[in-house]
Every structure is written in C-alpha cells, then in structure tokens.
Amino acid sequence: MNRLRQSLINSLFPALLVLVCITVVHFFAEPFQVRVAYVFFMNLTIAIGLQIFMGNTGIVSFGHISFMGIGSYAVAILTIPLAMKRILIPDAPFGLAYVHLSIFPACVVAIAFTVLIATLFGFVLKRLTGNAAEILTLALLVITHVVFIAWIDLFRGPRALYGIPIVSTLYWAGAAAIVAIVIAKAFRDSEGGLQLRASSENLLAARAMGVPVEKLRFRAWILSSGVVAMGGILHATFLGTVGPNSYYFDQTFLIMAMVILGGMRSVSGAIIGTALVAAGSELARTLENGPVIFGEKLPTMFGLTGFFLGAVIVLSMILRRDGIMGDDEFEDVFHRWMRRRKEENSGKPSAVSTSSAS
C-alpha cells in the first residue's frame, strides 16, 4: 500500500504537466495546434504502454502497434452505424454487421478483446528471452497486418473502414495519458516491477532468488497491451476512419523512437521522448513540403520524417544508449537537485559566523 501511495504521489507532477498543456492549448491554440496536441497525447499513451513492457523486461517489442490496431478496429466495428456497416461489411462474421454499441461499452469491449489476444501471445512470449522474444513480437506485427488485409469480410482489406463516430476530444486524450502514466508508475514502483527490472539485468540470478520472471513478464505484457489499446481507440474515434497501414512499421518506429530517445526504463523518459520526437517530426514534416523561409522557397524533401526517426534511434544508440533520462524519473532528478542545493548551502559559512570572525 505504501508503494502504491508513493507511486500515486510520483504521478502528480507528470499529470500536472498534462493538465497545464491541455489548459494552454484550450485557451491559446489554433485548431491545427489542438489537433497536434491531441496526436501528442495519443502517442504519449501508446509510448507509455510500450514502456511498461520494454522498460521493465528489457525486451524490445516490435509488436505493440498490433494492439493499437486491434483496439482501433474493434471499436470501429462496434460503433459504426448499422446502416453504414451493412454497406461496408455486410458479410461480417459472428453477426457483427448487426451489432452496435454506444461508445463507452464499445471501448470496454475493445480493450478486453485486445487483452484477450495479447494473452494468447503472452503464454508463448513469457517463456522466451532475448532475440527469440523480439522476433516473436515482430511476427505478431506482421501477422496482425496480414489479417487486417486478408480478412476482407471483417476489415475491408486494404480499404479504409470509415463511419466511426468522431467523439474523442483533447480532454479524452489527456485523461487517457494521465491514466497511462498512473498505471505505468504503479507497476514500475511495485515489488513486481522492481523484480522484473532486476531480472532484465541478470536473469539467472533473479530466477535463483525465486523471482517469478515468467509471471511478471506476462503481467507487464497484459498491462501494456491494454494501455496501447486505449491509444488505438483514441486514434479511431478522432479520425473516424481506420486502415491497416496506420498500424504497421511507420507507427512502430515512431513510438519506438520516442521510448528509446527518452529512456525506455523510465516513464518520465517516455514523456520527454514523446515531446521531443513529436516536435522534431512536426518540423521535419513542415520541411518536407518545401516551406517558404525569408522569401526563399525551399525544395521538397520527401522522406525527411522517416530519416529523422531513423536518425533519432541510431544517434540515441551511439551517444546515449540509456536515453535522456536513463533510469531516472522526474522525482529522482528533483530529489538529487534538492540534495545538491542543501549540500551547497551547508558548505557556505553563515552570515553570523562571518561577522563574528571579522
């Protein structure tokens, strides 16, 4: 209980950052900037979901965007109006062409279904380590993408599935980001989270000490899949359309760049990495289109955004493998700064002693 209470206290500062950002955007931002802020919170939710697994297990996962896609498609199929659904997917299996739910029950079902799929893969993944586990997550991404394209009766294949109610707002996205932060902090600070991170450093020693590595790894996998599914729901209910290419390698490398740059062992690192990569991606996207700067038209530079993401990952691996934050959280940096200030103040002679000496 003490660990949980402390993790909730530690979640206050990043949650406050989210609230301040929402307030500033609400009162001062243009519609385009509101959209950018929404996408930022959506990606932050997904990045934190990925951090829950990668940061605590030490296993690089290429498959978490599959959970984003499953959550998006699930909420789409359940919320598209029946009249439109009978046109788009009239032959949907399991009678889904005649099933319609309101947004909140649909979100619950979508997250539960995503967790169910994650559970099936988790039974295999929890027993694997290193390259074998990473290849399995990559296989999950490819399999999910193929299913989205090949199962035409349910997903419309490569064509977009549209007609999803556009109900998400900036406040929804901010609330989802705060929930993701609280979940990630609680798991990281829990006894199981500490044991799982220790097992990523020395698996044999952790098992020798009786740490239930497979059980904890499975728990991290399930938690992270549910959080990433929340991000998928935000994506579908904001754009009103979903397509298989939105949940493949481009989005995978975007989220991985965010987590790696900030430091995958730190929730605070995921927040900082998401902010920096989001800002850099927006700048690269602007330069791609050949903007006019000081009266000069710059040439178009297609692929600059992808180059930027690749450069972020490569440079992070070369210059700072542990990311910007390393293992630190915001509260660790704050406590270290306070301790340094206290040491500096204690080392200075007081005004009374100085005057008496003179």
Short mmCIF file of C-alpha atoms in Angstrom, two decimals:
data_model
loop_
_atom_site.label_atom_id
_atom_site.label_comp_id
_atom_site.label_asym_id
_atom_site.label_seq_id
_atom_site.Cartn_x
_atom_site.Cartn_y
_atom_site.Cartn_z
CA MET A 1 0.00 0.00 0.00
CA ASN A 2 2.87 2.37 0.79
CA ARG A 3 4.41 1.69 -2.63
CA LEU A 4 1.08 2.38 -4.34
CA ARG A 5 0.58 5.60 -2.42
CA GLN A 6 4.10 6.75 -3.26
CA SER A 7 3.62 5.92 -6.95
CA LEU A 8 0.41 7.98 -6.98
CA ILE A 9 2.29 10.89 -5.43
CA ASN A 10 5.05 10.50 -8.02
CA SER A 11 2.40 10.60 -10.76
CA LEU A 12 1.20 14.04 -9.69
CA PHE A 13 3.91 16.06 -11.44
CA PRO A 14 3.61 14.43 -14.91
CA ALA A 15 -0.18 14.52 -14.57
CA LEU A 16 0.08 18.23 -13.74
CA LEU A 17 2.20 18.75 -16.87
CA VAL A 18 -0.57 17.15 -18.94
CA LEU A 19 -3.22 19.37 -17.33
CA VAL A 20 -1.15 22.52 -17.88
CA CYS A 21 -0.62 21.58 -21.52
CA ILE A 22 -4.36 20.99 -22.01
CA THR A 23 -5.18 24.34 -20.39
CA VAL A 24 -2.70 26.27 -22.55
CA VAL A 25 -3.90 24.58 -25.73
CA HIS A 26 -7.56 25.14 -24.83
CA PHE A 27 -7.20 28.88 -24.30
CA PHE A 28 -4.45 29.89 -26.72
CA ALA A 29 -4.10 27.33 -29.53
CA GLU A 30 -5.45 27.37 -33.06
CA PRO A 31 -7.47 24.37 -34.34
CA PHE A 32 -4.41 22.92 -36.08
CA GLN A 33 -2.43 23.13 -32.85
CA VAL A 34 -5.26 21.44 -30.95
CA ARG A 35 -5.01 18.57 -33.42
CA VAL A 36 -1.24 18.36 -32.91
CA ALA A 37 -1.73 18.31 -29.12
CA TYR A 38 -4.33 15.54 -29.44
CA VAL A 39 -1.98 13.39 -31.52
CA PHE A 40 0.78 14.07 -28.98
CA PHE A 41 -1.35 12.77 -26.08
CA MET A 42 -2.44 9.78 -28.17
CA ASN A 43 1.18 8.90 -28.98
CA LEU A 44 2.15 9.52 -25.36
CA THR A 45 -0.43 6.96 -24.22
CA ILE A 46 0.92 4.41 -26.70
CA ALA A 47 4.56 5.17 -25.84
CA ILE A 48 3.91 4.71 -22.13
CA GLY A 49 2.12 1.44 -22.89
CA LEU A 50 5.19 0.25 -24.78
CA GLN A 51 7.44 1.45 -21.94
CA ILE A 52 5.53 -0.67 -19.41
CA PHE A 53 6.76 -3.78 -21.22
CA MET A 54 10.09 -2.74 -22.74
CA GLY A 55 11.28 -0.71 -19.78
CA ASN A 56 10.61 -3.37 -17.17
CA THR A 57 11.51 -6.53 -19.09
CA GLY A 58 14.39 -5.23 -21.20
CA ILE A 59 12.82 -6.93 -24.25
CA VAL A 60 12.45 -4.76 -27.35
CA SER A 61 8.93 -5.16 -28.71
CA PHE A 62 8.05 -4.53 -32.36
CA GLY A 63 4.51 -5.83 -31.93
CA HIS A 64 2.72 -3.40 -29.65
CA ILE A 65 1.31 -1.36 -32.52
CA SER A 66 -0.71 -4.50 -33.29
CA PHE A 67 -2.65 -3.83 -30.09
CA MET A 68 -3.25 -0.28 -31.25
CA GLY A 69 -4.69 -1.66 -34.48
CA ILE A 70 -6.82 -4.29 -32.74
CA GLY A 71 -8.26 -1.69 -30.37
CA SER A 72 -8.96 0.69 -33.26
CA TYR A 73 -10.67 -1.89 -35.46
CA ALA A 74 -12.64 -3.34 -32.55
CA VAL A 75 -14.13 -0.01 -31.50
CA ALA A 76 -14.74 0.85 -35.16
CA ILE A 77 -16.69 -2.33 -35.92
CA LEU A 78 -18.78 -1.95 -32.77
CA THR A 79 -19.67 1.74 -33.18
CA ILE A 80 -20.21 2.23 -36.92
CA PRO A 81 -23.96 2.79 -37.52
CA LEU A 82 -25.77 -0.35 -38.63
CA ALA A 83 -26.97 1.12 -41.93
CA MET A 84 -23.42 2.01 -42.94
CA LYS A 85 -22.00 -1.23 -41.59
CA ARG A 86 -24.33 -3.28 -43.80
CA ILE A 87 -22.85 -1.44 -46.77
CA LEU A 88 -19.20 -1.60 -45.73
CA ILE A 89 -19.01 -5.11 -44.23
CA PRO A 90 -22.35 -6.82 -44.97
CA ASP A 91 -20.80 -10.29 -44.69
CA ALA A 92 -19.03 -9.69 -41.37
CA PRO A 93 -18.77 -12.94 -39.38
CA PHE A 94 -20.32 -13.63 -35.98
CA GLY A 95 -23.26 -11.38 -36.83
CA LEU A 96 -21.16 -8.25 -36.30
CA ALA A 97 -22.90 -6.50 -39.19
CA TYR A 98 -25.97 -6.35 -36.92
CA VAL A 99 -24.23 -5.42 -33.66
CA HIS A 100 -23.99 -1.83 -32.49
CA LEU A 101 -22.77 -0.45 -29.16
CA SER A 102 -22.50 3.05 -27.78
CA ILE A 103 -19.01 4.44 -27.40
CA PHE A 104 -18.27 3.60 -23.75
CA PRO A 105 -19.33 -0.09 -23.83
CA ALA A 106 -17.53 -0.40 -27.17
CA CYS A 107 -14.31 0.95 -25.61
CA VAL A 108 -14.53 -1.56 -22.77
CA VAL A 109 -15.13 -4.45 -25.18
CA ALA A 110 -12.31 -3.27 -27.47
CA ILE A 111 -9.78 -3.14 -24.62
CA ALA A 112 -10.96 -6.51 -23.27
CA PHE A 113 -10.67 -8.13 -26.71
CA THR A 114 -7.20 -6.67 -27.21
CA VAL A 115 -6.11 -8.03 -23.84
CA LEU A 116 -7.52 -11.44 -24.82
CA ILE A 117 -5.42 -11.51 -28.00
CA ALA A 118 -2.39 -10.35 -26.00
CA THR A 119 -2.99 -13.15 -23.52
CA LEU A 120 -2.78 -15.80 -26.24
CA PHE A 121 0.59 -14.50 -27.42
CA GLY A 122 1.70 -13.85 -23.86
CA PHE A 123 1.61 -17.54 -22.94
CA VAL A 124 4.37 -18.10 -25.50
CA LEU A 125 6.27 -14.84 -25.06
CA LYS A 126 6.73 -15.13 -21.31
CA ARG A 127 8.95 -18.19 -21.77
CA LEU A 128 11.25 -16.54 -24.33
CA THR A 129 14.14 -14.14 -23.85
CA GLY A 130 16.44 -12.02 -25.98
CA ASN A 131 16.27 -12.31 -29.76
CA ALA A 132 13.64 -15.05 -29.72
CA ALA A 133 11.17 -12.85 -27.83
CA GLU A 134 11.89 -9.86 -30.08
CA ILE A 135 11.34 -11.92 -33.24
CA LEU A 136 8.03 -13.16 -31.82
CA THR A 137 6.84 -9.58 -31.31
CA LEU A 138 7.85 -8.77 -34.89
CA ALA A 139 5.89 -11.82 -36.07
CA LEU A 140 2.88 -10.53 -34.14
CA LEU A 141 3.07 -7.22 -36.02
CA VAL A 142 3.29 -8.93 -39.41
CA ILE A 143 0.55 -11.47 -38.64
CA THR A 144 -1.83 -8.78 -37.46
CA HIS A 145 -1.19 -6.67 -40.56
CA VAL A 146 -1.80 -9.65 -42.85
CA VAL A 147 -5.07 -10.47 -41.04
CA PHE A 148 -6.27 -6.88 -41.41
CA ILE A 149 -5.61 -7.01 -45.17
CA ALA A 150 -6.68 -10.60 -45.90
CA TRP A 151 -9.90 -10.77 -43.85
CA ILE A 152 -11.91 -8.62 -46.22
CA ASP A 153 -15.34 -9.58 -44.86
CA LEU A 154 -14.46 -8.15 -41.45
CA PHE A 155 -11.81 -5.45 -42.03
CA ARG A 156 -12.40 -4.47 -45.71
CA GLY A 157 -8.86 -5.49 -46.60
CA PRO A 158 -6.59 -2.62 -47.67
CA ARG A 159 -9.52 -0.22 -47.95
CA ALA A 160 -10.36 2.13 -45.11
CA LEU A 161 -13.17 1.38 -42.67
CA TYR A 162 -15.00 4.65 -42.10
CA GLY A 163 -18.13 5.97 -40.43
CA ILE A 164 -16.74 5.75 -36.88
CA PRO A 165 -18.35 8.35 -34.58
CA ILE A 166 -15.86 11.18 -34.04
CA VAL A 167 -16.34 11.70 -30.32
CA SER A 168 -12.83 11.97 -28.87
CA THR A 169 -11.63 15.36 -27.69
CA LEU A 170 -8.40 16.79 -26.34
CA TYR A 171 -9.69 16.10 -22.83
CA TRP A 172 -10.24 12.42 -23.63
CA ALA A 173 -6.68 12.15 -24.91
CA GLY A 174 -5.28 13.97 -21.87
CA ALA A 175 -7.26 11.77 -19.49
CA ALA A 176 -6.00 8.63 -21.27
CA ALA A 177 -2.42 9.88 -20.98
CA ILE A 178 -2.85 10.50 -17.24
CA VAL A 179 -4.35 7.03 -16.73
CA ALA A 180 -1.43 5.52 -18.66
CA ILE A 181 1.07 7.44 -16.50
CA VAL A 182 -0.57 6.27 -13.26
CA ILE A 183 -0.63 2.63 -14.42
CA ALA A 184 2.98 2.73 -15.60
CA LYS A 185 4.20 4.40 -12.42
CA ALA A 186 2.28 1.98 -10.19
CA PHE A 187 3.69 -1.06 -11.97
CA ARG A 188 7.24 0.34 -12.10
CA ASP A 189 7.27 1.14 -8.37
CA SER A 190 5.62 -2.12 -7.34
CA GLU A 191 7.58 -5.03 -5.94
CA GLY A 192 6.94 -6.99 -9.12
CA GLY A 193 8.20 -4.12 -11.27
CA LEU A 194 11.42 -3.90 -9.28
CA GLN A 195 11.94 -7.66 -9.52
CA LEU A 196 11.23 -7.65 -13.25
CA ARG A 197 13.77 -4.90 -13.93
CA ALA A 198 16.29 -6.81 -11.84
CA SER A 199 15.65 -9.92 -13.94
CA SER A 200 16.38 -7.94 -17.11
CA GLU A 201 19.86 -7.22 -15.72
CA ASN A 202 20.63 -10.79 -14.58
CA LEU A 203 18.01 -13.38 -15.45
CA LEU A 204 19.78 -16.37 -13.88
CA ALA A 205 20.37 -14.59 -10.59
CA ALA A 206 16.75 -13.42 -10.44
CA ARG A 207 15.46 -16.95 -11.00
CA ALA A 208 17.87 -18.30 -8.41
CA MET A 209 16.43 -15.81 -5.90
CA GLY A 210 12.93 -17.11 -6.60
CA VAL A 211 11.67 -14.22 -8.74
CA PRO A 212 8.65 -15.41 -10.82
CA VAL A 213 10.04 -13.92 -14.04
CA GLU A 214 7.53 -15.51 -16.43
CA LYS A 215 4.56 -14.41 -14.31
CA LEU A 216 5.80 -10.82 -14.01
CA ARG A 217 6.70 -10.62 -17.69
CA PHE A 218 3.21 -11.85 -18.58
CA ARG A 219 1.68 -9.22 -16.28
CA ALA A 220 3.69 -6.43 -17.94
CA TRP A 221 2.65 -7.70 -21.38
CA ILE A 222 -1.05 -7.66 -20.48
CA LEU A 223 -0.95 -4.23 -18.83
CA SER A 224 0.92 -2.71 -21.75
CA SER A 225 -1.49 -4.18 -24.31
CA GLY A 226 -4.47 -2.61 -22.56
CA VAL A 227 -2.81 0.81 -22.40
CA VAL A 228 -1.80 0.68 -26.08
CA ALA A 229 -5.36 -0.35 -26.96
CA MET A 230 -6.53 2.90 -25.32
CA GLY A 231 -4.30 4.76 -27.74
CA GLY A 232 -5.83 2.84 -30.63
CA ILE A 233 -9.33 3.82 -29.51
CA LEU A 234 -8.24 7.46 -29.37
CA HIS A 235 -6.94 7.14 -32.93
CA ALA A 236 -10.13 5.63 -34.34
CA THR A 237 -12.58 7.93 -32.55
CA PHE A 238 -10.64 11.05 -33.55
CA LEU A 239 -10.11 10.37 -37.26
CA GLY A 240 -13.36 8.49 -37.86
CA THR A 241 -11.58 6.02 -40.13
CA VAL A 242 -9.08 3.17 -39.77
CA GLY A 243 -6.84 1.39 -42.26
CA PRO A 244 -4.22 -1.37 -41.98
CA ASN A 245 -1.27 0.81 -42.97
CA SER A 246 -1.82 3.04 -39.94
CA TYR A 247 -0.73 0.18 -37.67
CA TYR A 248 2.44 -1.08 -39.25
CA PHE A 249 6.12 -0.19 -39.41
CA ASP A 250 5.78 3.60 -39.67
CA GLN A 251 3.88 3.88 -36.40
CA THR A 252 6.07 1.22 -34.81
CA PHE A 253 9.29 3.13 -35.44
CA LEU A 254 7.69 6.42 -34.41
CA ILE A 255 6.73 5.09 -30.98
CA MET A 256 9.99 3.19 -30.54
CA ALA A 257 11.96 6.37 -31.30
CA MET A 258 10.01 8.17 -28.58
CA VAL A 259 10.67 5.49 -25.98
CA ILE A 260 14.34 4.95 -26.87
CA LEU A 261 15.22 8.65 -27.01
CA GLY A 262 13.74 9.43 -23.61
CA GLY A 263 14.99 6.25 -21.96
CA MET A 264 12.93 3.09 -22.09
CA ARG A 265 13.47 2.25 -18.39
CA SER A 266 11.81 5.50 -17.29
CA VAL A 267 8.18 6.63 -17.51
CA SER A 268 9.40 10.22 -17.39
CA GLY A 269 11.76 9.37 -20.24
CA ALA A 270 8.81 8.25 -22.36
CA ILE A 271 7.16 11.62 -21.73
CA ILE A 272 10.27 13.60 -22.68
CA GLY A 273 11.00 11.39 -25.68
CA THR A 274 7.44 11.74 -26.96
CA ALA A 275 7.61 15.52 -26.67
CA LEU A 276 10.96 15.80 -28.46
CA VAL A 277 10.11 13.36 -31.25
CA ALA A 278 6.69 14.98 -31.75
CA ALA A 279 8.29 18.40 -32.10
CA GLY A 280 11.01 17.09 -34.41
CA SER A 281 8.51 15.17 -36.55
CA GLU A 282 6.34 18.26 -36.99
CA LEU A 283 9.39 20.28 -38.03
CA ALA A 284 10.52 17.56 -40.45
CA ARG A 285 7.00 17.29 -41.89
CA THR A 286 6.97 21.05 -42.49
CA LEU A 287 10.37 20.96 -44.20
CA GLU A 288 9.26 18.01 -46.34
CA ASN A 289 6.69 20.20 -48.08
CA GLY A 290 9.25 22.86 -49.06
CA PRO A 291 8.20 25.87 -46.96
CA VAL A 292 8.99 29.49 -47.78
CA ILE A 293 11.57 30.93 -45.35
CA PHE A 294 12.64 34.58 -45.60
CA GLY A 295 11.14 34.76 -49.06
CA GLU A 296 13.03 31.71 -50.32
CA LYS A 297 11.16 28.56 -51.38
CA LEU A 298 12.94 25.51 -50.06
CA PRO A 299 12.92 22.31 -52.15
CA THR A 300 10.62 19.48 -51.18
CA MET A 301 12.40 16.73 -49.27
CA PHE A 302 10.27 13.61 -49.32
CA GLY A 303 11.07 11.05 -46.65
CA LEU A 304 12.60 13.56 -44.26
CA THR A 305 10.33 12.46 -41.40
CA GLY A 306 11.39 8.84 -41.76
CA PHE A 307 15.03 9.90 -41.94
CA PHE A 308 14.56 11.92 -38.75
CA LEU A 309 13.10 8.96 -36.85
CA GLY A 310 15.88 6.66 -38.02
CA ALA A 311 18.50 9.23 -37.05
CA VAL A 312 16.96 9.59 -33.59
CA ILE A 313 17.19 5.83 -32.95
CA VAL A 314 20.73 5.47 -34.35
CA LEU A 315 22.13 8.52 -32.55
CA SER A 316 20.47 7.50 -29.30
CA MET A 317 22.13 4.09 -29.50
CA ILE A 318 25.53 5.66 -30.25
CA LEU A 319 25.56 8.69 -27.95
CA ARG A 320 23.35 7.68 -25.03
CA ARG A 321 22.17 4.09 -25.01
CA ASP A 322 20.10 4.58 -21.85
CA GLY A 323 18.25 7.58 -23.28
CA ILE A 324 17.96 11.09 -21.91
CA MET A 325 16.58 10.08 -18.51
CA GLY A 326 18.27 6.70 -18.16
CA ASP A 327 16.72 5.02 -15.10
CA ASP A 328 15.67 8.33 -13.53
CA GLU A 329 12.18 9.71 -13.02
CA PHE A 330 11.25 13.35 -12.52
CA GLU A 331 11.17 12.86 -8.75
CA ASP A 332 14.69 11.38 -8.78
CA VAL A 333 16.04 14.43 -10.60
CA PHE A 334 14.20 16.74 -8.20
CA HIS A 335 15.48 14.97 -5.08
CA ARG A 336 19.03 14.98 -6.42
CA TRP A 337 18.78 18.71 -7.15
CA MET A 338 17.41 19.42 -3.66
CA ARG A 339 20.18 17.37 -2.05
CA ARG A 340 22.80 19.23 -4.06
CA ARG A 341 21.32 22.59 -3.04
CA LYS A 342 21.31 21.51 0.59
CA GLU A 343 24.93 20.43 0.40
CA GLU A 344 25.92 23.73 -1.22
CA ASN A 345 24.09 25.74 1.44
CA SER A 346 25.59 23.71 4.28
CA GLY A 347 29.07 24.26 2.86
CA LYS A 348 28.74 28.07 2.90
CA PRO A 349 29.63 29.97 6.13
CA SER A 350 26.65 31.59 7.77
CA ALA A 351 26.32 35.37 7.98
CA VAL A 352 26.57 35.32 11.81
CA SER A 353 29.84 33.38 11.87
CA THR A 354 31.31 35.62 9.17
CA SER A 355 30.53 38.85 11.08
CA SER A 356 31.85 37.48 14.39
CA ALA A 357 35.08 36.39 12.77
CA SER A 358 35.64 39.90 11.43
#
